Tab-separated table of C-alpha atoms and ligand atoms in Angstrom:
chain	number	residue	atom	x	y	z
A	54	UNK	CA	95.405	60.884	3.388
A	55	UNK	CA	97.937	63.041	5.385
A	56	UNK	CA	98.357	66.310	4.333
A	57	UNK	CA	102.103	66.584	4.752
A	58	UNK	CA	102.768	63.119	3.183
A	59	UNK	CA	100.909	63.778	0.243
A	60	UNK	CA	102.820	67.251	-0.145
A	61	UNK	CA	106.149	65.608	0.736
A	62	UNK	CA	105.714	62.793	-1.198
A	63	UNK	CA	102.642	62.243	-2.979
A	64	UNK	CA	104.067	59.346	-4.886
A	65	UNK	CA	103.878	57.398	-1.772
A	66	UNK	CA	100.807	58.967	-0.436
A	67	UNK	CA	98.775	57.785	-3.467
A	68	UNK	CA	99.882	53.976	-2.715
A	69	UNK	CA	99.018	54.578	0.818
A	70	UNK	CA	95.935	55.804	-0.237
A	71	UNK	CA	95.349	52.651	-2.679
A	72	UNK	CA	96.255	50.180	0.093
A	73	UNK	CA	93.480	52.365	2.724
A	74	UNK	CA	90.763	51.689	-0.116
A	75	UNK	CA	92.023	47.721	-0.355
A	76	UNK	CA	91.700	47.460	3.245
A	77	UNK	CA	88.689	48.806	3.506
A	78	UNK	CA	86.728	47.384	0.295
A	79	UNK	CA	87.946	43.633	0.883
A	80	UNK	CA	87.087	41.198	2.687
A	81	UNK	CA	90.950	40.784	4.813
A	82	UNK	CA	90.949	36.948	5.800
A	83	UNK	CA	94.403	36.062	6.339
A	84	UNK	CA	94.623	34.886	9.625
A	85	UNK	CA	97.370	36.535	10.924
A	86	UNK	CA	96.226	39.770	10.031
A	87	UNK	CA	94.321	42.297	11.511
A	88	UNK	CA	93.112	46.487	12.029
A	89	UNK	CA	95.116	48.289	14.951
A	90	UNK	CA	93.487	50.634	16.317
A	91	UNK	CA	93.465	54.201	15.523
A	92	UNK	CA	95.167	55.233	18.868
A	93	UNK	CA	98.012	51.884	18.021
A	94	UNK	CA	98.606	53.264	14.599
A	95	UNK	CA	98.860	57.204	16.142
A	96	UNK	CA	101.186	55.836	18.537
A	97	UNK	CA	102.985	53.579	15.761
A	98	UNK	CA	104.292	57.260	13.494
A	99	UNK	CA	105.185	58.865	16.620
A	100	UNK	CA	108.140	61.163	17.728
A	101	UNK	CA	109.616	57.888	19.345
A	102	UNK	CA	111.011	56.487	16.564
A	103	UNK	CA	113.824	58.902	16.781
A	104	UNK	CA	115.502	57.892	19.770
A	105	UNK	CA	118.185	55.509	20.929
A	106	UNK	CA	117.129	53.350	23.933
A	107	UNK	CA	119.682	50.116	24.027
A	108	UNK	CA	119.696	48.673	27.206
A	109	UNK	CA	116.816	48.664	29.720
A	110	UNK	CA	114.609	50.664	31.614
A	111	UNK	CA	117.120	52.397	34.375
A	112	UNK	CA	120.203	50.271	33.125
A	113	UNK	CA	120.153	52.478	29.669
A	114	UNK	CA	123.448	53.108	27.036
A	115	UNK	CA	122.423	56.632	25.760
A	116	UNK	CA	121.302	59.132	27.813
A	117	UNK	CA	117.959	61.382	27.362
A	118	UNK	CA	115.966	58.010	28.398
A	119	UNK	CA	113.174	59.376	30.954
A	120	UNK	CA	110.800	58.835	28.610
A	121	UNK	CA	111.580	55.981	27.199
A	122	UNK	CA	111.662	54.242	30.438
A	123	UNK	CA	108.651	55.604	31.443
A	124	UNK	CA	106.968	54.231	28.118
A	125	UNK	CA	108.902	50.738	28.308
A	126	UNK	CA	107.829	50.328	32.222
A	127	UNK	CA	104.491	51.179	31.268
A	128	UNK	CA	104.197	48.594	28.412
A	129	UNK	CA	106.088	45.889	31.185
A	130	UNK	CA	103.352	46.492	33.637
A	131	UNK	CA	100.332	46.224	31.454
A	132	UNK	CA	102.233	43.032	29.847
A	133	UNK	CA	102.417	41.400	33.164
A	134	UNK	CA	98.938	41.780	33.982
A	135	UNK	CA	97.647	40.728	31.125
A	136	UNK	CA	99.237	37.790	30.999
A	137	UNK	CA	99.963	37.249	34.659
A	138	UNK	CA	103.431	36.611	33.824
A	139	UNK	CA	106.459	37.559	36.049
A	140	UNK	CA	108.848	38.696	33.695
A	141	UNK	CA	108.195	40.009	30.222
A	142	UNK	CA	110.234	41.696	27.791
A	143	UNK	CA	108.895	43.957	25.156
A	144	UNK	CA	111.784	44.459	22.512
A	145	UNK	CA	111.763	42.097	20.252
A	146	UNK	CA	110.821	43.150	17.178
A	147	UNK	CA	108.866	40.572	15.364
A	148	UNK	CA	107.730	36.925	16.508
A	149	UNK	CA	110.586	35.415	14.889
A	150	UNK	CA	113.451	37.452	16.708
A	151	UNK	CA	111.320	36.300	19.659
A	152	UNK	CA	111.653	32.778	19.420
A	153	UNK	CA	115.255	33.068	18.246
A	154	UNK	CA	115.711	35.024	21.644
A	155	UNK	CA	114.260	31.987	23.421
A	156	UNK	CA	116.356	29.821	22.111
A	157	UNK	CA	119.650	31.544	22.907
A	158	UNK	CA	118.061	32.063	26.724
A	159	UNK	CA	117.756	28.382	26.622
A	160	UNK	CA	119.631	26.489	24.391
A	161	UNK	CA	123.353	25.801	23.057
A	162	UNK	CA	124.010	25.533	19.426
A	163	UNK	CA	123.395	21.862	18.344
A	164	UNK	CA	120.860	21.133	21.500
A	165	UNK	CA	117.901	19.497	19.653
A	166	UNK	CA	114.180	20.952	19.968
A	167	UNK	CA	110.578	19.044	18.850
A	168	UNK	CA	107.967	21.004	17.205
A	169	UNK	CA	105.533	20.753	15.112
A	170	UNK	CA	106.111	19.925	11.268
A	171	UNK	CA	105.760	23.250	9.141
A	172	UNK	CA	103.889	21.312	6.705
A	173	UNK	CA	100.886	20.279	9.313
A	174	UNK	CA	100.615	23.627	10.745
A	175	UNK	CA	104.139	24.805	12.065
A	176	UNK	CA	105.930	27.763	11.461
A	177	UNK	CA	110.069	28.403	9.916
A	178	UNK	CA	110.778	29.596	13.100
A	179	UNK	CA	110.237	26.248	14.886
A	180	UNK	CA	113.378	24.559	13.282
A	181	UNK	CA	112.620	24.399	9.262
A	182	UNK	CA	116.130	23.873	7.537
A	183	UNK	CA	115.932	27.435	5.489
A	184	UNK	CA	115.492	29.572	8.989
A	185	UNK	CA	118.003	29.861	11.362
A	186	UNK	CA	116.552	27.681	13.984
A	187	UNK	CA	116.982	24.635	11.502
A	188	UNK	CA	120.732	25.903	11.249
A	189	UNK	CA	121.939	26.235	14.658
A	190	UNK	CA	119.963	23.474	16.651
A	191	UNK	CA	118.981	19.544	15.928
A	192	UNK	CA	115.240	19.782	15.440
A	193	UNK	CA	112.798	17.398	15.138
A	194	UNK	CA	108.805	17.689	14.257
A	195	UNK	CA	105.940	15.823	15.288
A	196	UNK	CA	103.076	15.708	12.823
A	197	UNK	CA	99.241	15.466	13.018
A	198	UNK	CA	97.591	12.043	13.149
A	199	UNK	CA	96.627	11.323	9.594
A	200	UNK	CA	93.280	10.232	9.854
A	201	UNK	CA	91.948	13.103	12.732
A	202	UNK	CA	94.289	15.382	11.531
A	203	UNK	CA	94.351	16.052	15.736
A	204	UNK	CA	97.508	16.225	17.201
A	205	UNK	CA	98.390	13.186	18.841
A	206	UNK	CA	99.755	13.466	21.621
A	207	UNK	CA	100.967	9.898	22.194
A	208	UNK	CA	103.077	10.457	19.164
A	209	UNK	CA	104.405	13.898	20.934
A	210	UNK	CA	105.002	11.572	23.802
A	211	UNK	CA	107.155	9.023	21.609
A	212	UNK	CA	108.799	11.451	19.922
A	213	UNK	CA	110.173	12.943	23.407
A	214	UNK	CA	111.000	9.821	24.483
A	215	UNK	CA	113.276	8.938	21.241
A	216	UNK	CA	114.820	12.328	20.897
A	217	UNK	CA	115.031	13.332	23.949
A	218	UNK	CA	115.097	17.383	23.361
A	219	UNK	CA	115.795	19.880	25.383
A	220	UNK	CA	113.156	22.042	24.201
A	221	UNK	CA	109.733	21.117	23.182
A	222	UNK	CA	107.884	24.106	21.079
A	223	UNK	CA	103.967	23.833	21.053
A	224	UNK	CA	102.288	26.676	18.701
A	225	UNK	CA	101.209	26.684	15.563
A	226	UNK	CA	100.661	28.848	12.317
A	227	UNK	CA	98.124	26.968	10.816
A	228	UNK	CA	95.796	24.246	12.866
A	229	UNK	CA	92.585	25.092	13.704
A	230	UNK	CA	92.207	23.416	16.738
A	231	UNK	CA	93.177	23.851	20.831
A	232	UNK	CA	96.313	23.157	22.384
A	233	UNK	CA	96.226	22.366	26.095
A	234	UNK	CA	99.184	23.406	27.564
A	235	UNK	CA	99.194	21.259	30.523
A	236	UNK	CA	99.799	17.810	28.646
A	237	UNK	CA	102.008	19.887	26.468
A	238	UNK	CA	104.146	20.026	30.450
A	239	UNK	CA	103.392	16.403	31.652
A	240	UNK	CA	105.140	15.369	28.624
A	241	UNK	CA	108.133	18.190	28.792
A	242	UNK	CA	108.335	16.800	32.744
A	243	UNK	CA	108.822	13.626	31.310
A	244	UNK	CA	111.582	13.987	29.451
A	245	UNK	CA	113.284	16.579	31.589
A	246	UNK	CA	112.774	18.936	28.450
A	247	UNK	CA	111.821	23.330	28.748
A	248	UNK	CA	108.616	24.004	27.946
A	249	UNK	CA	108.041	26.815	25.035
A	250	UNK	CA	104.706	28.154	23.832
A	251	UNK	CA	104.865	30.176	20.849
A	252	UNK	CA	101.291	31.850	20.665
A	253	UNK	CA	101.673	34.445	17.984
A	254	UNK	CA	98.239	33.469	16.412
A	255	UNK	CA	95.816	32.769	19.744
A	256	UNK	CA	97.519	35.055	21.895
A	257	UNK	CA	94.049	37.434	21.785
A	258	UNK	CA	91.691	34.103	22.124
A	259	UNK	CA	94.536	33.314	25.207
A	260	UNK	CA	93.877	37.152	26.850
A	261	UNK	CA	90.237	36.378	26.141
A	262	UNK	CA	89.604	33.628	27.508
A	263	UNK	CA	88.476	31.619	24.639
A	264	UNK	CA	91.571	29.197	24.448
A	265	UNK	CA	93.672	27.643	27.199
A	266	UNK	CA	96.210	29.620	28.541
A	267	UNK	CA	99.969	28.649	28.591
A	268	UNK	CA	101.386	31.194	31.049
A	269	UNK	CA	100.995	28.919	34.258
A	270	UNK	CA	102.546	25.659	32.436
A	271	UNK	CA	105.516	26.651	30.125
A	272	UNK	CA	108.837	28.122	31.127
A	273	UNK	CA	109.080	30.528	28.164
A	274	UNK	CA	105.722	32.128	26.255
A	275	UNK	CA	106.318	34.250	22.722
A	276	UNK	CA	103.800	36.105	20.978
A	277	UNK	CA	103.576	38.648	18.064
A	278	UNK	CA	101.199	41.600	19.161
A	279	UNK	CA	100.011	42.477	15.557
A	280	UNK	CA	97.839	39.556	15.007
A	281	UNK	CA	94.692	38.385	17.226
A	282	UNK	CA	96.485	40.859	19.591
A	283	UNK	CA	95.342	44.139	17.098
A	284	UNK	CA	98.539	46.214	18.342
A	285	UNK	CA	101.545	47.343	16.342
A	286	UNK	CA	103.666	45.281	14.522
A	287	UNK	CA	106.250	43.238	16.836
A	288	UNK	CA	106.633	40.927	19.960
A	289	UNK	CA	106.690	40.326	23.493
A	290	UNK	CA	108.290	37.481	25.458
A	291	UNK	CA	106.862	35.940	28.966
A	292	UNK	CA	108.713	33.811	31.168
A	293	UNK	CA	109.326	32.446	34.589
A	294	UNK	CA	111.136	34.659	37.402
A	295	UNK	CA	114.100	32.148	37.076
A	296	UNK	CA	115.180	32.660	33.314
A	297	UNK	CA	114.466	36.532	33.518
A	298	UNK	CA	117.837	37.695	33.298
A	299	UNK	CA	118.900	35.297	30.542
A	300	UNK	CA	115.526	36.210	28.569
A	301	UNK	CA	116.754	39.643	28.858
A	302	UNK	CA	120.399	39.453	27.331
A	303	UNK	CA	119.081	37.136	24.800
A	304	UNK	CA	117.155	39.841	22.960
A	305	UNK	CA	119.684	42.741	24.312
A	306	UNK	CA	122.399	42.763	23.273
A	307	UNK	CA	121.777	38.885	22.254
A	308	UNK	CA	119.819	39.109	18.811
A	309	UNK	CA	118.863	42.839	18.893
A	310	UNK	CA	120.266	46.292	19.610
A	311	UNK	CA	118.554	49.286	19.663
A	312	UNK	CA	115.135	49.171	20.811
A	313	UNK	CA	111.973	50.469	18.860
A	314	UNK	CA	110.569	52.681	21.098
A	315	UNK	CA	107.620	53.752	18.880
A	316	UNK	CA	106.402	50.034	18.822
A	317	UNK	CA	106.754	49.636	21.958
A	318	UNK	CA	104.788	52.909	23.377
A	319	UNK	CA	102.328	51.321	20.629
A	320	UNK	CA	102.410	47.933	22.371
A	321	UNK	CA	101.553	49.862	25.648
A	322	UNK	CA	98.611	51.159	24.108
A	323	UNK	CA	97.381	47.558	23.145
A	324	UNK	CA	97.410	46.257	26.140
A	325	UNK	CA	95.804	48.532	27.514
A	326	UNK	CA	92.854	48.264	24.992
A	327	UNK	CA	93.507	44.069	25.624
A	328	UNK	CA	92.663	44.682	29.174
A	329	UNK	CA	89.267	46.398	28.254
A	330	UNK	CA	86.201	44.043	28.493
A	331	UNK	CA	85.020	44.684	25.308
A	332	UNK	CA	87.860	42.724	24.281
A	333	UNK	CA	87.288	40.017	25.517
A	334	UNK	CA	83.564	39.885	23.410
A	335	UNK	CA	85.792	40.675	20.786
A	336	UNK	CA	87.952	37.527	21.087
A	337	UNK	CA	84.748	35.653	21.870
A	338	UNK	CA	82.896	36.853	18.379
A	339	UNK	CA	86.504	35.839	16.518
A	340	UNK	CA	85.772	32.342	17.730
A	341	UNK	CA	82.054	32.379	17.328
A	342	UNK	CA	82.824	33.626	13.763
A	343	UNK	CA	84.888	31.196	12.993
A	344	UNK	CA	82.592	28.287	13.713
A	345	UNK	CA	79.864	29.946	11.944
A	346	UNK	CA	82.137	30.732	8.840
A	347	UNK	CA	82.981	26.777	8.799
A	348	UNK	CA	79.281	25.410	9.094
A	349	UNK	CA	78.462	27.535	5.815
A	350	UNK	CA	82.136	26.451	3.846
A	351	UNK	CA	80.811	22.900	4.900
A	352	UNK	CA	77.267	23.345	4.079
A	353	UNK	CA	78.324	24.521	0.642
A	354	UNK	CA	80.546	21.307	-0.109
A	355	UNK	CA	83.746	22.388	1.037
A	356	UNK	CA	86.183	19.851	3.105
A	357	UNK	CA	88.078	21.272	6.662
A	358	UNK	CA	90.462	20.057	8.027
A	359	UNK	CA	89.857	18.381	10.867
A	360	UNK	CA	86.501	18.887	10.258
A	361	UNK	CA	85.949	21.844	11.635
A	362	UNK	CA	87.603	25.086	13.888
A	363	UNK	CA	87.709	25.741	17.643
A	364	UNK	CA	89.974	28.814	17.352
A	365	UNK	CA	89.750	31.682	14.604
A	366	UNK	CA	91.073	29.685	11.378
A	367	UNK	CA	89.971	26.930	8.841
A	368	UNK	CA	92.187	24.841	6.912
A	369	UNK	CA	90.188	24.154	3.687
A	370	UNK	CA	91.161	21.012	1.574
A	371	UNK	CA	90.537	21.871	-2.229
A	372	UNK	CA	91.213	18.638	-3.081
A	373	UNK	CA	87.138	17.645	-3.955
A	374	UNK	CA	87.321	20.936	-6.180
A	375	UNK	CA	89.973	20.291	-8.105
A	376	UNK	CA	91.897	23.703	-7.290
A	377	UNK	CA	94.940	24.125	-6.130
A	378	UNK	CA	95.624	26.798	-3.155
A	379	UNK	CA	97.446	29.016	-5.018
A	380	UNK	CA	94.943	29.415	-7.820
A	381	UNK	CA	91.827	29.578	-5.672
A	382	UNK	CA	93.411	32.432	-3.490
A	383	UNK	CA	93.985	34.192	-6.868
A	384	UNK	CA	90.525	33.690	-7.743
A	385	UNK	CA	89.216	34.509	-4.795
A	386	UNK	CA	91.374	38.049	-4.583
A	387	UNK	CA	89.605	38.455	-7.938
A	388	UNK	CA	86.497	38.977	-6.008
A	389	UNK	CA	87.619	41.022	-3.372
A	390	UNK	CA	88.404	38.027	-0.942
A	391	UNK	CA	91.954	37.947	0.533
A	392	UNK	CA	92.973	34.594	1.832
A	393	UNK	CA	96.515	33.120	1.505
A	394	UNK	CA	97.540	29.199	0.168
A	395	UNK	CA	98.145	26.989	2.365
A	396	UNK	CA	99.739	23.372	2.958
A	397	UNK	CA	97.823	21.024	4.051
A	398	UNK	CA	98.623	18.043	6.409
A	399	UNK	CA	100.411	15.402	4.301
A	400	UNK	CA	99.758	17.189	1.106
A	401	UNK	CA	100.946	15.874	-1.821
A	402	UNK	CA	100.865	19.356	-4.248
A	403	UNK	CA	104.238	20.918	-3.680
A	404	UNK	CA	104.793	24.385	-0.976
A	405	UNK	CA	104.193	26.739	-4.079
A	406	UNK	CA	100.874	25.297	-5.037
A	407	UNK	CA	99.593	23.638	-1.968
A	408	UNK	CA	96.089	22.450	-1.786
A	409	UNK	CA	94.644	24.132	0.778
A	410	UNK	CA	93.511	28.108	1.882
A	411	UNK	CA	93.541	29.337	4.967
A	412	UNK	CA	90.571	31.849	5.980
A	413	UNK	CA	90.182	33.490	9.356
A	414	UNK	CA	87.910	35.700	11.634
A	415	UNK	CA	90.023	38.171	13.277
A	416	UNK	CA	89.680	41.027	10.529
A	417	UNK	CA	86.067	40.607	9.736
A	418	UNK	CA	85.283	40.645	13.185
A	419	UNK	CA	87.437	43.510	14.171
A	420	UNK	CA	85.005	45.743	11.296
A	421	UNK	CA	82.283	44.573	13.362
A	422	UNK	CA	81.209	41.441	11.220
A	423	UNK	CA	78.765	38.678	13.048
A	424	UNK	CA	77.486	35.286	11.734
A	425	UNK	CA	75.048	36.166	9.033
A	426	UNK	CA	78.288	37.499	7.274
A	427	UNK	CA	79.855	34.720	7.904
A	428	UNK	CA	77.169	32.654	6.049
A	429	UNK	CA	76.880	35.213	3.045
A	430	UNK	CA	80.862	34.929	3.323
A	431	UNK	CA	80.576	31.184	2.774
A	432	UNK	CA	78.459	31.205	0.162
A	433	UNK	CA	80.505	33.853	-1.661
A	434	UNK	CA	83.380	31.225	-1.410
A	435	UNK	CA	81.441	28.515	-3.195
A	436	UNK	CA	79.925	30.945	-5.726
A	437	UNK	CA	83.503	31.821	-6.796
A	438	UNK	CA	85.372	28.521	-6.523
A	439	UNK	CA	82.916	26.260	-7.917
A	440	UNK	CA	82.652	28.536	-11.024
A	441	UNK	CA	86.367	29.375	-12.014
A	442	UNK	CA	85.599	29.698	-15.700
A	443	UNK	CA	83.203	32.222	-15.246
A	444	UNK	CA	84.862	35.655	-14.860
A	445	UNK	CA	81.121	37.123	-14.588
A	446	UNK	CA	80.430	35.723	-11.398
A	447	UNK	CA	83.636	36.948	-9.841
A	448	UNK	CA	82.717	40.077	-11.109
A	449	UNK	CA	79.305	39.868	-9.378
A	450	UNK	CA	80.763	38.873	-6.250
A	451	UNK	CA	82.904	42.297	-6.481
A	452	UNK	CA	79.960	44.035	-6.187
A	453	UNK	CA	78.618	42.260	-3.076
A	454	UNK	CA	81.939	42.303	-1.498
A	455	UNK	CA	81.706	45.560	-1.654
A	456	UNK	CA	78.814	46.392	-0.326
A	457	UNK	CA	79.519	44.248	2.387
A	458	UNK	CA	82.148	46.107	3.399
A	459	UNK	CA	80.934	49.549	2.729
A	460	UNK	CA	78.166	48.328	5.613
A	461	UNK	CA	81.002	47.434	8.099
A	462	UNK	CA	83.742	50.553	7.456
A	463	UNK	CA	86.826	49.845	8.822
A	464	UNK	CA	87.552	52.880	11.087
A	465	UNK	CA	84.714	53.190	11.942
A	466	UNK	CA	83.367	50.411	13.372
A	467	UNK	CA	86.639	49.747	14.657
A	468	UNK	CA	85.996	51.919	18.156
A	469	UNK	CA	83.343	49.740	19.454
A	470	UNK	CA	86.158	47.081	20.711
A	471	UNK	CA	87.928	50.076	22.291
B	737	PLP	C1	103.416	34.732	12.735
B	737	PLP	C2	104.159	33.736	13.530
B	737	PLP	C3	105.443	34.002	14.034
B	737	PLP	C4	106.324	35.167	13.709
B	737	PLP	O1	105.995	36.168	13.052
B	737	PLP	P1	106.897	37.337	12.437
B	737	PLP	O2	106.389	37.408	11.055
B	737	PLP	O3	108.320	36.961	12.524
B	737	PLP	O4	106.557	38.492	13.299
B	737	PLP	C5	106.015	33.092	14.888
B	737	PLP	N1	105.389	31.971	15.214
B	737	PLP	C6	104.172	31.651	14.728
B	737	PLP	C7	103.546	30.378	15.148
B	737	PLP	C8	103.532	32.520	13.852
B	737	PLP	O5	102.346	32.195	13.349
């Protein structure tokens, strides 16, 4: 670890140093998560975090801005031609503060918004009761179809029609399969409603070209860049030419102050990487990982839902193994394999237990993983789960978990997407 931390402060320098070896000598399958790169996490400690930027490029309140501008106009320009969008902003500072500025570009308090259900997939931000969105506006959720576990998008449709919103919010935390953004409008056209897509998972299957893109169909896109994205820690915003300047003073001064500049020179650096071919294989692999990662959970007995994945995540239903989410993920970090619990679509175990896990590609595949680790992966899953009462086996399973990953270092391997 760094030499000045660990003289500073080597308290915290040894739990860095414990998290490094946990990153590297697991097997990281939440979803969400993912490596930056080495030049993203240089970028992420630098000198930038110590200035005050509020305001925008040119239009600043402190003074001493040259090079923050210069960093923020850089990070705009690389934004918009990544996603071909003609506006973005790059302050927000997570994907929640996103979608909270989204709303207050395009909604009054009490105006009512449809999303998806947080229990089929969802996420708190889209109008669950706890979050601020379920405070300040009416929502309403539309659910999966019970037997295809599919979005339906009749039922979308109907639940327009009765509700009427003013905003409909397609994006999801946790369903595996593609969203196509133009019936997402057809239906928004039809009931005079905005168009939001929040893409904080797929946005790097979206730059990749390995899942439809929303950009040309919704009035106001949100992403995080620290998950299929690989950059630091935050979020963007993309939207039309029309709603630019309400975007804009709906994260400044509406929901945020001061900037962080650091993230976003970091976010610069991302997109730059995101506009690399390799990336693009990258994204591809994430998706061709994920498919082989759900043939061998199948093969070995396991139930998906849905039956399957198109995008870089599997729901599994533990229901057939009599586990509950909670306790398999345990088990499973037991032997090295980091997953996270998971609700399942009309599950009947309640949010703490849940009866599903929720595995995904973008980690593995970032270390340079392919399908026969997927398959090895899958099996691993099965040895584990189907043996709970044996404590030997998970110990076993340690081993080869390591081994796996001392083949596939973490930055190391990492520079071949770069
Ligand atoms: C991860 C996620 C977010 C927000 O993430 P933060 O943790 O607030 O950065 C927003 N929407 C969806 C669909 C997500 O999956």
């Amino acid at each position: 670890m760094n030499r000045v931390l660990s003289e500073v402060d080597p308290e915290v320098a040894e739990i860095l140093d414990g998290e490094m070896d946990r990153q590297q000598n697991c097997l990281v399958m939440i979803p969400s998560e993912n490596y930056a790169s080495k030049a993203v996490l240089q970028t992420q400690g630098c000198i930038m975090t110590n200035k005050y930027a509020e305001g925008y490029p040119g239009g600043r309140f402190y003074n001493g801005c040259k090079y923050m501008d210069a960093v923020e106009n850089l990070a705009i320009k690389r934004g918009k031609e990544l996603f071909g969008a003609d506006h973005v902003n790059v302050q927000p500072h997570t994907g929640t503060q996103a979608n909270m500025a989204a709303y207050y570009a395009l909604l009054e308090d009490g105006d009512t918004i449809l999303a998806m259900n947080l229990s089929h997939g969802g996420h708190l931000s889209h109008g669950k009761q706890l979050n601020f969105s379920g405070k300040y506006y009416n929502a309403v959720f539309y659910s999966v179809d019970r037997e295809t576990e599919l979005i339906d998008l009749d039922h979308v449709r109907d639940m327009a029609k009765k509700h009427r919103p003013k905003l409909i919010v397609v994006g999801a935390s946790a369903y595996p399969r593609i969203l196509d953004f133009k019936d997402w409008r057809e239906i928004a056209d039809e009931v005079g409603a905005y168009l939001m897509a929040d893409i904080a998972h797929i946005v790097g299957l979206v730059i990749g070209k390995v899942h439809p893109d929303p950009v040309p169909y919704c009035d106001i896109v949100t992403s995080t860049t620290h998950k299929t994205l690989r950059g630091p820690r935050g979020a963007i915003i993309m939207c039309r030419e029309e709603y630019k300047e309400n975007l804009d003073r709906a994260v400044f001064p509406g929901v945020q102050a001061g900037p962080l500049m650091h993230i976003i020179a970091a976010k610069a650096v991302s997109f730059k990487e995101a506009l690399e071919p390799q990336f693009r294989e990258y994204q591809a692999q994430i998706v061709v990982n994920a498919k082989a990662l759900s043939k061998s959970l199948m093969k070995e007995g396991f139930r998906l839902v849905s039956g399957g994945t198109d995008n870089h995540l599997m729901l599994i239903d533990l229901t057939n193994k009599g586990l509950t989410g909670n306790v398999a993920a345990d088990i499973l970090e037991e032997a090295g394999i980091i997953v996270n619990k998971n609700l399942i679509p009309f599950d009947e175990a309640s949010a703490f237990k849940c009866s599903g896990i929720r595995p995904g590609t973008p980690a593995l595949t970032a270390r340079g993983m392919k399908e026969p680790q997927m398959e090895i992966i899958g099996r691993m899953f099965n040895q584990v789960l189907s043996n709970t009462d044996d404590t030997h086996i998970r110990t076993q399973v340690r081993e080869e978990v390591r081994s796996l990953c001392r083949e596939f270092p973490v930055y190391e391997n990492l520079d071949q997407w770069q």
